[in-house]
mmCIF file of C-alpha atoms and ligand atoms in Angstrom:
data_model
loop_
_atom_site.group_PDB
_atom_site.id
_atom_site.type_symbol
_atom_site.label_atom_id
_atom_site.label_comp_id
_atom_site.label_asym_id
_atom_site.label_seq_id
_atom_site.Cartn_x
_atom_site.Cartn_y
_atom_site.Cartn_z
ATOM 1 C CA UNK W 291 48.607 122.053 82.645
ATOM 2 C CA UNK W 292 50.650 120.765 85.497
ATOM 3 C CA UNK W 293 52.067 116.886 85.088
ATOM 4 C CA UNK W 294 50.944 116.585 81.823
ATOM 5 C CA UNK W 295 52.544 114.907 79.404
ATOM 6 C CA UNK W 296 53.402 117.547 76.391
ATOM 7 C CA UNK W 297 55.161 115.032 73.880
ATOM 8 C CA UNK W 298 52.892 111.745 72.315
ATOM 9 C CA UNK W 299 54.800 109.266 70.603
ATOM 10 C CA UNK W 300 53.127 106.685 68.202
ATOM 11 C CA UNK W 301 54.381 103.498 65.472
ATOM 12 C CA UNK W 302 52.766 103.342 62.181
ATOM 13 C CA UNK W 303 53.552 100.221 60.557
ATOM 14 C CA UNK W 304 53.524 99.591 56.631
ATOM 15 C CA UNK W 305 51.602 96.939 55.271
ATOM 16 C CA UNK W 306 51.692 94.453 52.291
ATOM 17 C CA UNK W 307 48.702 92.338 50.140
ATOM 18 C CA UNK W 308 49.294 88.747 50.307
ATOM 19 C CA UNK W 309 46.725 88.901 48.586
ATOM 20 C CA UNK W 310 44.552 91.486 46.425
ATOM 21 C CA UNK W 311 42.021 90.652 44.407
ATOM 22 C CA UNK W 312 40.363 93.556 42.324
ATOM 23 C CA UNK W 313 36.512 93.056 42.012
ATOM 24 C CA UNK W 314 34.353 95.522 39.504
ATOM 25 C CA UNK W 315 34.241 99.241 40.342
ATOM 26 C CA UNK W 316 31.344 100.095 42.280
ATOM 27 C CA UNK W 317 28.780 102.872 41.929
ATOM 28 C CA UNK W 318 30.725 105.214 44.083
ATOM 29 C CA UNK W 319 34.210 104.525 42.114
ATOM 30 C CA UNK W 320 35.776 101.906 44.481
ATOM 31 C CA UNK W 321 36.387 98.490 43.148
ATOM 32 C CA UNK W 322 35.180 95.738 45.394
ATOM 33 C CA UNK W 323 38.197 94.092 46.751
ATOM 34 C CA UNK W 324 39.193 90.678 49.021
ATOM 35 C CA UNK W 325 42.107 91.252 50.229
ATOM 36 C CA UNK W 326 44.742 89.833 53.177
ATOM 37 C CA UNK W 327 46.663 92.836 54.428
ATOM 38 C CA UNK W 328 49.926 91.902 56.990
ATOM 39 C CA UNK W 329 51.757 94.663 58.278
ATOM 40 C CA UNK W 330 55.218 94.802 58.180
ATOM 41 C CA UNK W 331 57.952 95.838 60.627
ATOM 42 C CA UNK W 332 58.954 99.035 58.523
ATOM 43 C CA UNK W 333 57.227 102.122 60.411
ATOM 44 C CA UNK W 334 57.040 105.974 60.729
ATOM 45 C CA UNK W 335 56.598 107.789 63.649
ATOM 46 C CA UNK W 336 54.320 110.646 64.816
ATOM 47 C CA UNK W 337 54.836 113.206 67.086
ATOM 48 C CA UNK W 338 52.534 115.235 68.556
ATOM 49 C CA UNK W 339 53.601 117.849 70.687
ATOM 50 C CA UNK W 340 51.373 119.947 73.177
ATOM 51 C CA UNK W 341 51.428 123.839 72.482
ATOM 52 C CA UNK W 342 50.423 126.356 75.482
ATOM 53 C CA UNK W 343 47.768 128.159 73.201
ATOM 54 C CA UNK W 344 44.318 126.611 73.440
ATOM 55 C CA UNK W 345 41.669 127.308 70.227
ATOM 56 C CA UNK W 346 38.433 127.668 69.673
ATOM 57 C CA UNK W 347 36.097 125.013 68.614
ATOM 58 C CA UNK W 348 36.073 124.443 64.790
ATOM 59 C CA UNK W 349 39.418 125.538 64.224
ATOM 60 C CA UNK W 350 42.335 122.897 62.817
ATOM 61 C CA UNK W 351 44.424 121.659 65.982
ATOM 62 C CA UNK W 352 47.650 121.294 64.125
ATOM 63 C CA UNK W 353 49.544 124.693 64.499
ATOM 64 C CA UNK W 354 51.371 125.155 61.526
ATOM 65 C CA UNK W 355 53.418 123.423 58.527
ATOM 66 C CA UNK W 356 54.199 119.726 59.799
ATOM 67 C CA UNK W 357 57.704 118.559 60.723
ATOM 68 C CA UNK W 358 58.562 116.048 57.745
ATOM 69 C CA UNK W 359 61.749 114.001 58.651
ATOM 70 C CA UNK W 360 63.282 110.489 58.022
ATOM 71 C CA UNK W 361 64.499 108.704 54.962
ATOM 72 C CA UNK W 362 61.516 108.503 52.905
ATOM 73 C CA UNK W 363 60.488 112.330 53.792
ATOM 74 C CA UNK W 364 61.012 113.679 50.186
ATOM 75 C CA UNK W 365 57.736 114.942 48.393
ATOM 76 C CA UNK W 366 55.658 114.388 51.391
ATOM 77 C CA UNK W 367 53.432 117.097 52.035
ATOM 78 C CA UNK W 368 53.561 119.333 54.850
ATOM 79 C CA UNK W 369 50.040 120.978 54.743
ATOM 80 C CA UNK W 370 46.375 120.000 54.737
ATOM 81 C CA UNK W 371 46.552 117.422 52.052
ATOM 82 C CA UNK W 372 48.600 115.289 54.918
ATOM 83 C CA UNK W 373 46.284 112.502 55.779
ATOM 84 C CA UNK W 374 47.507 112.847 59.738
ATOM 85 C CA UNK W 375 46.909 116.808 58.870
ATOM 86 C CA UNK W 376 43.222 115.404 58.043
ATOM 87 C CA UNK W 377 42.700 112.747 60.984
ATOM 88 C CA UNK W 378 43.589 115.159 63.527
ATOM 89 C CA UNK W 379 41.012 118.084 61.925
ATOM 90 C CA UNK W 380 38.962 115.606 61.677
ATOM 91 C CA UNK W 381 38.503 113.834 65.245
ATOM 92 C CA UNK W 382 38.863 117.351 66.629
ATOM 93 C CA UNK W 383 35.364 117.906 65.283
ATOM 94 C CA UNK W 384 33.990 115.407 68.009
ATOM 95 C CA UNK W 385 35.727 117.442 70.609
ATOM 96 C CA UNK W 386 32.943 119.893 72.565
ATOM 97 C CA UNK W 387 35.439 122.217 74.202
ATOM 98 C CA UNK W 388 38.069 124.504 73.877
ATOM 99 C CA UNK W 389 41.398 122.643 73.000
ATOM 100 C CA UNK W 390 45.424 122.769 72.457
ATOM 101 C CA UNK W 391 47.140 123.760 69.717
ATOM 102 C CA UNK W 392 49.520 121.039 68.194
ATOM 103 C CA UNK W 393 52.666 120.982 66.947
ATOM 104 C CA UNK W 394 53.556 117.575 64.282
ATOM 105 C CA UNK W 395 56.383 115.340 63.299
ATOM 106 C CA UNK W 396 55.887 112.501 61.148
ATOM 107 C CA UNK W 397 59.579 110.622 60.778
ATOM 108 C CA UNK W 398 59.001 108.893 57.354
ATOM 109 C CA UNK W 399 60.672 105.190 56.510
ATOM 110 C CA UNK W 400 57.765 103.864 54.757
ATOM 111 C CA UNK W 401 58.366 104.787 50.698
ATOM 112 C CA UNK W 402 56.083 106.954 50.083
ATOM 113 C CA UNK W 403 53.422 106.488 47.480
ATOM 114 C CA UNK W 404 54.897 102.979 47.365
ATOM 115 C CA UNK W 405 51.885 100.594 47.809
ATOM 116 C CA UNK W 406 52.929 100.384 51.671
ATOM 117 C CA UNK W 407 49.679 101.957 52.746
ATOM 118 C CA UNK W 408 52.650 104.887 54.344
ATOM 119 C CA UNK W 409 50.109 107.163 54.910
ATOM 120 C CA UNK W 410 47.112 105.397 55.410
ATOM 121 C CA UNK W 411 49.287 103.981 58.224
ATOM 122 C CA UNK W 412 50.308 107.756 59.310
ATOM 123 C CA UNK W 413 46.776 108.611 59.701
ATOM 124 C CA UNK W 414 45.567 105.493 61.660
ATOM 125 C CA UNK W 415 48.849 106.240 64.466
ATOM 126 C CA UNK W 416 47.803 109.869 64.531
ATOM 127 C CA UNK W 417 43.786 109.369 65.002
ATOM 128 C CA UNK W 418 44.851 106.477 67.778
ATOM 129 C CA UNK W 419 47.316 108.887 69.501
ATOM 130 C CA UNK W 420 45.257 111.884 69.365
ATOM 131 C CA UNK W 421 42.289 109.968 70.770
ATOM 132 C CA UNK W 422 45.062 109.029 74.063
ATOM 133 C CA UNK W 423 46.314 112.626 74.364
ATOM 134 C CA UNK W 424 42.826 114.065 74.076
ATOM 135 C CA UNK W 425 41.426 111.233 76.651
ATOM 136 C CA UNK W 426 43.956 112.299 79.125
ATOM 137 C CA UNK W 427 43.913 116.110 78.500
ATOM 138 C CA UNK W 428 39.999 116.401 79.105
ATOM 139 C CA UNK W 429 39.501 113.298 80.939
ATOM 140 C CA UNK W 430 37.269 112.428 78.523
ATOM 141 C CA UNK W 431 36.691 110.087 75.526
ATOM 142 C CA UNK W 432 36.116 111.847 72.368
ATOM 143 C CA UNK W 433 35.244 109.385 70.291
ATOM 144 C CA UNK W 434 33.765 105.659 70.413
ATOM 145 C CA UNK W 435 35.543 103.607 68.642
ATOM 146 C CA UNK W 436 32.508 102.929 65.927
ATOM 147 C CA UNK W 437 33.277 106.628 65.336
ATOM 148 C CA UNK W 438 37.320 106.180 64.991
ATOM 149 C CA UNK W 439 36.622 103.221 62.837
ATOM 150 C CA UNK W 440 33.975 105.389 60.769
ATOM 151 C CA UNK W 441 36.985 108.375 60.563
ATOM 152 C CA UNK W 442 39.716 106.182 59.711
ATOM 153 C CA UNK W 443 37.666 104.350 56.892
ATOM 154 C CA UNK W 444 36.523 107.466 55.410
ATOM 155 C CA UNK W 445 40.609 108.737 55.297
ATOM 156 C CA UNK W 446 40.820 105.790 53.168
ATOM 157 C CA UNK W 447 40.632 102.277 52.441
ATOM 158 C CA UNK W 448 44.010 101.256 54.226
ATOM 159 C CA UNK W 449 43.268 103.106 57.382
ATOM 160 C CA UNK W 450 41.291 100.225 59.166
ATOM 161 C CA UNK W 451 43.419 97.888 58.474
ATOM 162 C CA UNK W 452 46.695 99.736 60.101
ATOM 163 C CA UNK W 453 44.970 100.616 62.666
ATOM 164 C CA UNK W 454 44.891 97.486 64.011
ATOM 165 C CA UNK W 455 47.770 95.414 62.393
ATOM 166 C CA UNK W 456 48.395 91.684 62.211
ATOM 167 C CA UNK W 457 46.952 89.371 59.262
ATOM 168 C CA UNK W 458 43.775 90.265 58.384
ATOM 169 C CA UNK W 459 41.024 89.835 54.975
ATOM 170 C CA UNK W 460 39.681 93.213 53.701
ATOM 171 C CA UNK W 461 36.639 93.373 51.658
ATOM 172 C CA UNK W 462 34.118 95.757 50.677
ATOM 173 C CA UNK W 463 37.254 98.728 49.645
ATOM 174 C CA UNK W 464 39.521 97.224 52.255
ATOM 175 C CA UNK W 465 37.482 98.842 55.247
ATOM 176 C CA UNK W 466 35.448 95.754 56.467
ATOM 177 C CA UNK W 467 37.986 93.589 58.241
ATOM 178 C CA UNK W 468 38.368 89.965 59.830
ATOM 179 C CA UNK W 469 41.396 88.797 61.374
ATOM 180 C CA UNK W 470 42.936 85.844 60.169
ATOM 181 C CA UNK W 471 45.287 82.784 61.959
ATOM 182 C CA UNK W 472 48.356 83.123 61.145
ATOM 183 C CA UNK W 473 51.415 80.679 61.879
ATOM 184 C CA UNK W 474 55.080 81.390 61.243
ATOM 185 C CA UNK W 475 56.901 84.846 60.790
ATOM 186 C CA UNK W 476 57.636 85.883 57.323
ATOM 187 C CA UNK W 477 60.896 87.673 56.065
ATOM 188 C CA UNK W 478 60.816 90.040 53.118
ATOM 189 C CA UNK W 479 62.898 91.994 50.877
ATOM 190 C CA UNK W 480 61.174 95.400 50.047
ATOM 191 C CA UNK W 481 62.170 97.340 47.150
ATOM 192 C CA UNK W 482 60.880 100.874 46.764
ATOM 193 C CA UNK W 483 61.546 102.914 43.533
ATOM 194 C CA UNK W 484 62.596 106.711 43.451
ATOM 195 C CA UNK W 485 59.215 107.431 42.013
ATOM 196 C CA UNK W 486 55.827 106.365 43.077
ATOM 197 C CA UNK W 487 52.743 105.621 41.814
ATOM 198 C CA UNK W 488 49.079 107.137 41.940
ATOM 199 C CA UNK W 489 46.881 104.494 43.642
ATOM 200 C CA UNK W 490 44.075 105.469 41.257
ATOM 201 C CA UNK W 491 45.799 105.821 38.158
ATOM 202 C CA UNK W 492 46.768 101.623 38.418
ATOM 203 C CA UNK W 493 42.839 101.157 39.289
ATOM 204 C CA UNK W 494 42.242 102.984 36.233
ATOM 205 C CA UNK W 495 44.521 101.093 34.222
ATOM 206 C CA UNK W 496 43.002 97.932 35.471
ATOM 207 C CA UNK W 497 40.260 98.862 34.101
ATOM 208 C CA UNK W 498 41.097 99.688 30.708
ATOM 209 C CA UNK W 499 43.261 96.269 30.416
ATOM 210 C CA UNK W 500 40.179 94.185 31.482
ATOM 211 C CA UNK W 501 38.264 95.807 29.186
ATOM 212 C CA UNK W 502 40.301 95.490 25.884
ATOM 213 C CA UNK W 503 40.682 91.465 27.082
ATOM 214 C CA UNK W 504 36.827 90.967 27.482
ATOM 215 C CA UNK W 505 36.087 92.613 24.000
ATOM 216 C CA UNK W 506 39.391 90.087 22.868
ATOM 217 C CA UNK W 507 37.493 86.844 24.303
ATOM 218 C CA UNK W 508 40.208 86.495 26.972
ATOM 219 C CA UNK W 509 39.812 86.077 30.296
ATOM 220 C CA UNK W 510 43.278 86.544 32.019
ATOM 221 C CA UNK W 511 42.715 89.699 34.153
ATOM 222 C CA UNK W 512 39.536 88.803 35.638
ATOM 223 C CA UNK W 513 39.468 89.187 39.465
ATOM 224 C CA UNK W 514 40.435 86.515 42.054
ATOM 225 C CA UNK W 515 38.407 87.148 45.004
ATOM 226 C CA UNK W 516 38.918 83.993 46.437
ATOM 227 C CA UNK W 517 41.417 83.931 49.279
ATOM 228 C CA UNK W 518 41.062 80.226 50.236
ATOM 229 C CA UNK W 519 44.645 78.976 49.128
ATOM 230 C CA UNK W 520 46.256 81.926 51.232
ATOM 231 C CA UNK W 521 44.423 81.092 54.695
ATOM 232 C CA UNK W 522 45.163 77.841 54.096
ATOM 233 C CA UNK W 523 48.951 78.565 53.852
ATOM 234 C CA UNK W 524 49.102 81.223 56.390
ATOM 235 C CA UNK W 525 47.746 78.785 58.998
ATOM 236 C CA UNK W 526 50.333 75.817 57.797
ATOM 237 C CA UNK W 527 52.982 78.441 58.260
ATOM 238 C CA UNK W 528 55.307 77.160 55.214
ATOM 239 C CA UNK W 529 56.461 79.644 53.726
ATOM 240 C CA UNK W 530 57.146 78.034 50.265
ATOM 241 C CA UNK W 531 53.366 77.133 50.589
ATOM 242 C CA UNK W 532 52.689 80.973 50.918
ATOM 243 C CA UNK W 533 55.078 81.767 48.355
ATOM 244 C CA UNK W 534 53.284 79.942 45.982
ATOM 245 C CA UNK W 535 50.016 81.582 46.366
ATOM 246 C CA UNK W 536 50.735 85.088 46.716
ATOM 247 C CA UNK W 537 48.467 87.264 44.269
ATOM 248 C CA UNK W 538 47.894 90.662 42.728
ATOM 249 C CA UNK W 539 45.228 91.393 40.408
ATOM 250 C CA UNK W 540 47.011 94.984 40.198
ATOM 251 C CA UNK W 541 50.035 93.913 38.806
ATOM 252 C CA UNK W 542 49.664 93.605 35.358
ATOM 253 C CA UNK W 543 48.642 97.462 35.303
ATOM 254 C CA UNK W 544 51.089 98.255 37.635
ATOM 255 C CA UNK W 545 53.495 96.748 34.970
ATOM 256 C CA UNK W 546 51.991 98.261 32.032
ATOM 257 C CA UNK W 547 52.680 101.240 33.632
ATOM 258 C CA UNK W 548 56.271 100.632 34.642
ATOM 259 C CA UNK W 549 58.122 98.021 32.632
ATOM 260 C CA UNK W 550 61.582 98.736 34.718
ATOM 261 C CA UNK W 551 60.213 97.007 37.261
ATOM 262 C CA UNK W 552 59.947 93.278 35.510
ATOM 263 C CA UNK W 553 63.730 93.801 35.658
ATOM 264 C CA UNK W 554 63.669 94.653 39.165
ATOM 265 C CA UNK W 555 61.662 91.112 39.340
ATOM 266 C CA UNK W 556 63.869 89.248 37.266
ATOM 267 C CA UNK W 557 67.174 90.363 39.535
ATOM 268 C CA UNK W 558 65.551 89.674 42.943
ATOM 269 C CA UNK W 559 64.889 85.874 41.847
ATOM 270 C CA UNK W 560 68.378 85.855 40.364
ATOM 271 C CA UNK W 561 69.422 86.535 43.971
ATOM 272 C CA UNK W 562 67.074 83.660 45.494
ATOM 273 C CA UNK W 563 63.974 85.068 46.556
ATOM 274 C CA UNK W 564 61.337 82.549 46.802
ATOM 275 C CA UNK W 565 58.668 84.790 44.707
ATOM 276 C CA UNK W 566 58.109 88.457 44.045
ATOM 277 C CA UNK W 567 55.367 90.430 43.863
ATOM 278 C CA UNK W 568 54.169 94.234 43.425
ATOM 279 C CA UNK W 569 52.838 95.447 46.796
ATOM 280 C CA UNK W 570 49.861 97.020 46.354
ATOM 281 C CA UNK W 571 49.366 99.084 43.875
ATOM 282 C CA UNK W 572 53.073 99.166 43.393
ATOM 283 C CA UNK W 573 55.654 100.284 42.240
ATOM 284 C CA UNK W 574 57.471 98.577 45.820
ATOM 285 C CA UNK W 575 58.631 94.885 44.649
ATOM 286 C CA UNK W 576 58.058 92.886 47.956
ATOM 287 C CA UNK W 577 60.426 89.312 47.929
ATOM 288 C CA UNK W 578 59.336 86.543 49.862
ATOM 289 C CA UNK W 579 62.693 85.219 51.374
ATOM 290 C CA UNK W 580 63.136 81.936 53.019
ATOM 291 C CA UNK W 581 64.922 84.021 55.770
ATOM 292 C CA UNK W 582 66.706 87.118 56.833
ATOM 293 C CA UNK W 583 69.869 86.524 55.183
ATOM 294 C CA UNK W 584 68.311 85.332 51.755
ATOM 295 C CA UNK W 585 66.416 88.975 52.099
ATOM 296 C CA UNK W 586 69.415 90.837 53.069
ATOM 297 C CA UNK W 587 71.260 88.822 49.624
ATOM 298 C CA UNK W 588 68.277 89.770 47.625
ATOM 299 C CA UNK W 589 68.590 93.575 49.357
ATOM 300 C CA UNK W 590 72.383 93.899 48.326
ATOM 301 C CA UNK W 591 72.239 92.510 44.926
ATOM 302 C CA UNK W 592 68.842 94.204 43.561
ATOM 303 C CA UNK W 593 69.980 97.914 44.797
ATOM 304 C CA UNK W 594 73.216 97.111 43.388
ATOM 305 C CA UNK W 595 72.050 96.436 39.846
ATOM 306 C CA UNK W 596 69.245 98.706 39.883
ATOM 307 C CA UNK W 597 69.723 102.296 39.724
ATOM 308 C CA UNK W 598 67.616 104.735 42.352
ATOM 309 C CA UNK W 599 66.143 102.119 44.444
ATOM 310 C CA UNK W 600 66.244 101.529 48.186
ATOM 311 C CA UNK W 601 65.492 98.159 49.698
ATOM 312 C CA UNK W 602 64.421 97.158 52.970
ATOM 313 C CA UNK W 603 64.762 94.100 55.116
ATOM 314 C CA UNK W 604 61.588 93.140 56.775
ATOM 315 C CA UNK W 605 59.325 90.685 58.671
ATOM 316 C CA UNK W 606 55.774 90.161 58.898
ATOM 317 C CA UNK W 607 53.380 90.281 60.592
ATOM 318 C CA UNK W 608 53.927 93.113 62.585
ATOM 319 C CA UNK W 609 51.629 94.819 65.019
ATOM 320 C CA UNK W 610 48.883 97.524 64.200
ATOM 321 C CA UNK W 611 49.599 101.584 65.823
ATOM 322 C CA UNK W 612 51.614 101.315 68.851
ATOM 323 C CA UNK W 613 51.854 103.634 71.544
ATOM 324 C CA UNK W 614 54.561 104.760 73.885
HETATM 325 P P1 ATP P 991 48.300 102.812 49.574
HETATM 326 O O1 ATP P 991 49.120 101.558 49.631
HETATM 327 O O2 ATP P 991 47.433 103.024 50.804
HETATM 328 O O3 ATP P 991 47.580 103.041 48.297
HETATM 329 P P2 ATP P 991 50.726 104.208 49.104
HETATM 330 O O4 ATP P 991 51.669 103.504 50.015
HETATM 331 O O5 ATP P 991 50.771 103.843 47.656
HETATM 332 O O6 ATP P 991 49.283 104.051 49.679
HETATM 333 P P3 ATP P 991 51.198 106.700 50.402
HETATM 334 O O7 ATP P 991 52.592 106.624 50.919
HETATM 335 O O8 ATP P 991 50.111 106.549 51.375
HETATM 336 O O9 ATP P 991 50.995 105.720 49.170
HETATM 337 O O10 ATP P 991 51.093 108.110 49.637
HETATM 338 C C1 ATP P 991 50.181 108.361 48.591
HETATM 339 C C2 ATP P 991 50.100 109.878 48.405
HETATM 340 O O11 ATP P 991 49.486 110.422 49.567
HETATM 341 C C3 ATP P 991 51.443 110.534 48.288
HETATM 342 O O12 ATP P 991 51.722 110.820 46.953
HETATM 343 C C4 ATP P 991 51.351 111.804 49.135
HETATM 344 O O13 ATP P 991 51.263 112.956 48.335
HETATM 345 C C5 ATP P 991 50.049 111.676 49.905
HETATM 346 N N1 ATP P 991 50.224 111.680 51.383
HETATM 347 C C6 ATP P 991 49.390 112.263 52.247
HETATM 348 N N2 ATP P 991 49.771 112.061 53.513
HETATM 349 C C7 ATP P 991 50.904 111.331 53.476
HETATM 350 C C8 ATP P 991 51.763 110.802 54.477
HETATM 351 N N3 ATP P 991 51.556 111.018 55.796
HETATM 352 N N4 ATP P 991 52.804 110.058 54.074
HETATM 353 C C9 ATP P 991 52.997 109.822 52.742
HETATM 354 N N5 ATP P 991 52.239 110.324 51.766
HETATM 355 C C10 ATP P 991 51.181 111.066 52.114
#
């Protein structure tokens, strides 16, 4: 393999839900959502390195345990229940010869299991990078990119969308996409807790909260699926316009599952962020700041006054996978 390049580098940016609106669950156990995902400038990176050994067809192209490294590494798994474990095994399937053995690094910032889409967005780097390394290996495409959308939206629901980055509204689970105009760049305060929570577990309790307030005659928690008010502010680029509009249909079970985190709420606005909201499906409290140093204030005095959580300056919105 003379001249080729051994080491692939990709950018996997995070992403938050200006706005998520939680429809009825489906047939096939997704609830219908309308969404606007941005992606913000907190990001892992992948490695992928080339080994000498080539395998046979049908065999998993990642050689061994993956690398796990960075900040946010901590309960991140290192074996085939890694969604970039699963994009590559699963792209190598459209592969019709022999091919290398790869060795894998993921360098984690994103919290994990924070409602940052951190590995959705690990997966969409490592199906885009593998697709490069295995175009220039074989000289060959592998896969149309109907068939890398198909993959990544079968990983799961966030995968489109961080493939591709930017502002754009999700609906169907998240996987059918349209960009949106956007004006104006957005600063944030991210705070991430020391423990996560399971995607479907907040669905769930969705669920059972809209339930017990139909049978109660109230109709607080039923779904906002119109994302008018939030195109409108995203194209006037104020961002006390946005502020105001920012939604989550998830939060009240997010909440009901983890009352610390109306504190973490209460101290962020304290410190002057213009609204906060639970990214996701939580338990990350995303601040909308009116800049970079009301963000950093908010930063400082939340992690200061809450125990075991990390915070994170940001801006939005960033790009989708980058390569390099
Ligand atoms: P989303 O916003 O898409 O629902 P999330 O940000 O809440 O996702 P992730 O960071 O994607 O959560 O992790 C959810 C779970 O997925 C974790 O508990 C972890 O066990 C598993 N996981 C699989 N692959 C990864 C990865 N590359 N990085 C982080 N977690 C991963």
């Amino acid at each position: 393999m003379p001249n080729l390049q051994r080491e692939w580098k990709a950018r996997a940016y995070a992403k938050v839900n200006l706005h998520l609106g939680v429809g009825p669950m489906r047939d096939d156990g997704f609830h219908e959502l309308s969404t606007v995902f941005q992606s913000v400038n907190i990001y892992d990176e992948i490695t992928l390195r080339i080994r000498d050994n080539v395998l046979d067809r049908g065999k998993s192209p990642v050689a061994g345990p993956l690398k796990i490294t960075g900040p946010t590494a901590a309960g991140v798994p290192t074996d085939e229940s890694n969604l970039v474990w699963k994009a590559l095994d699963r792209l190598a399937l459209h592969i019709p010869l022999s091919y290398p053995a790869l060795d894998v690094e993921v360098h984690k910032q994103i919290p994990a299991a924070g409602g940052m889409a951190g590995g959705s967005a690990d997966a969409a780097a490592a199906l885009m990078l593998a697709q490069k390394l295995y175009a220039t290996f074989f000289e060959l495409e592998i896969a149309s990119a109907d068939i890398l959308q198909e993959i990544a939206a079968d990983l799961g629901s966030d995968v489109p969308f961080t493939m591709m980055g930017g502002t754009a509204l999700g609906k169907g689970r998240g996987e059918v996409l349209s960009p949106m105009l956007t004006r104006g760049e957005y600063h944030w305060c991210f705070i991430a807790s020391a423990q996560g929570l399971s995607t479907p577990a907040v669905f769930k309790k969705l669920d059972e909260m809209r339930e017990a307030s139909a049978s109660a005659g109230d109709g607080s928690l039923t779904p906002t699926l119109d994302v008018t008010d939030t195109a409108q502010a995203l194209v006037s680029g104020d961002v006390h316009r946005l502020a105001k509009v920012l939604k989550n249909d998830l939060q009240p079970a997010a909440l009901s599952l983890r009352p610390d985190l109306r504190k973490t709420m209460e101290v962020g606005m304290e410190a002057g962020a213009l609204t906060g909201i639970v990214s996701g499906s939580g338990p990350t409290i995303a601040f909308l700041c009116e800049d970079a140093a009301q963000a950093e204030e908010v930063r400082s005095q939340v992690t200061l006054e809450i125990p075991k959580t990390r915070g994170y300056v940001a801006s939005s919105p960033a790009p989708g996978v980058r390569i390099y």
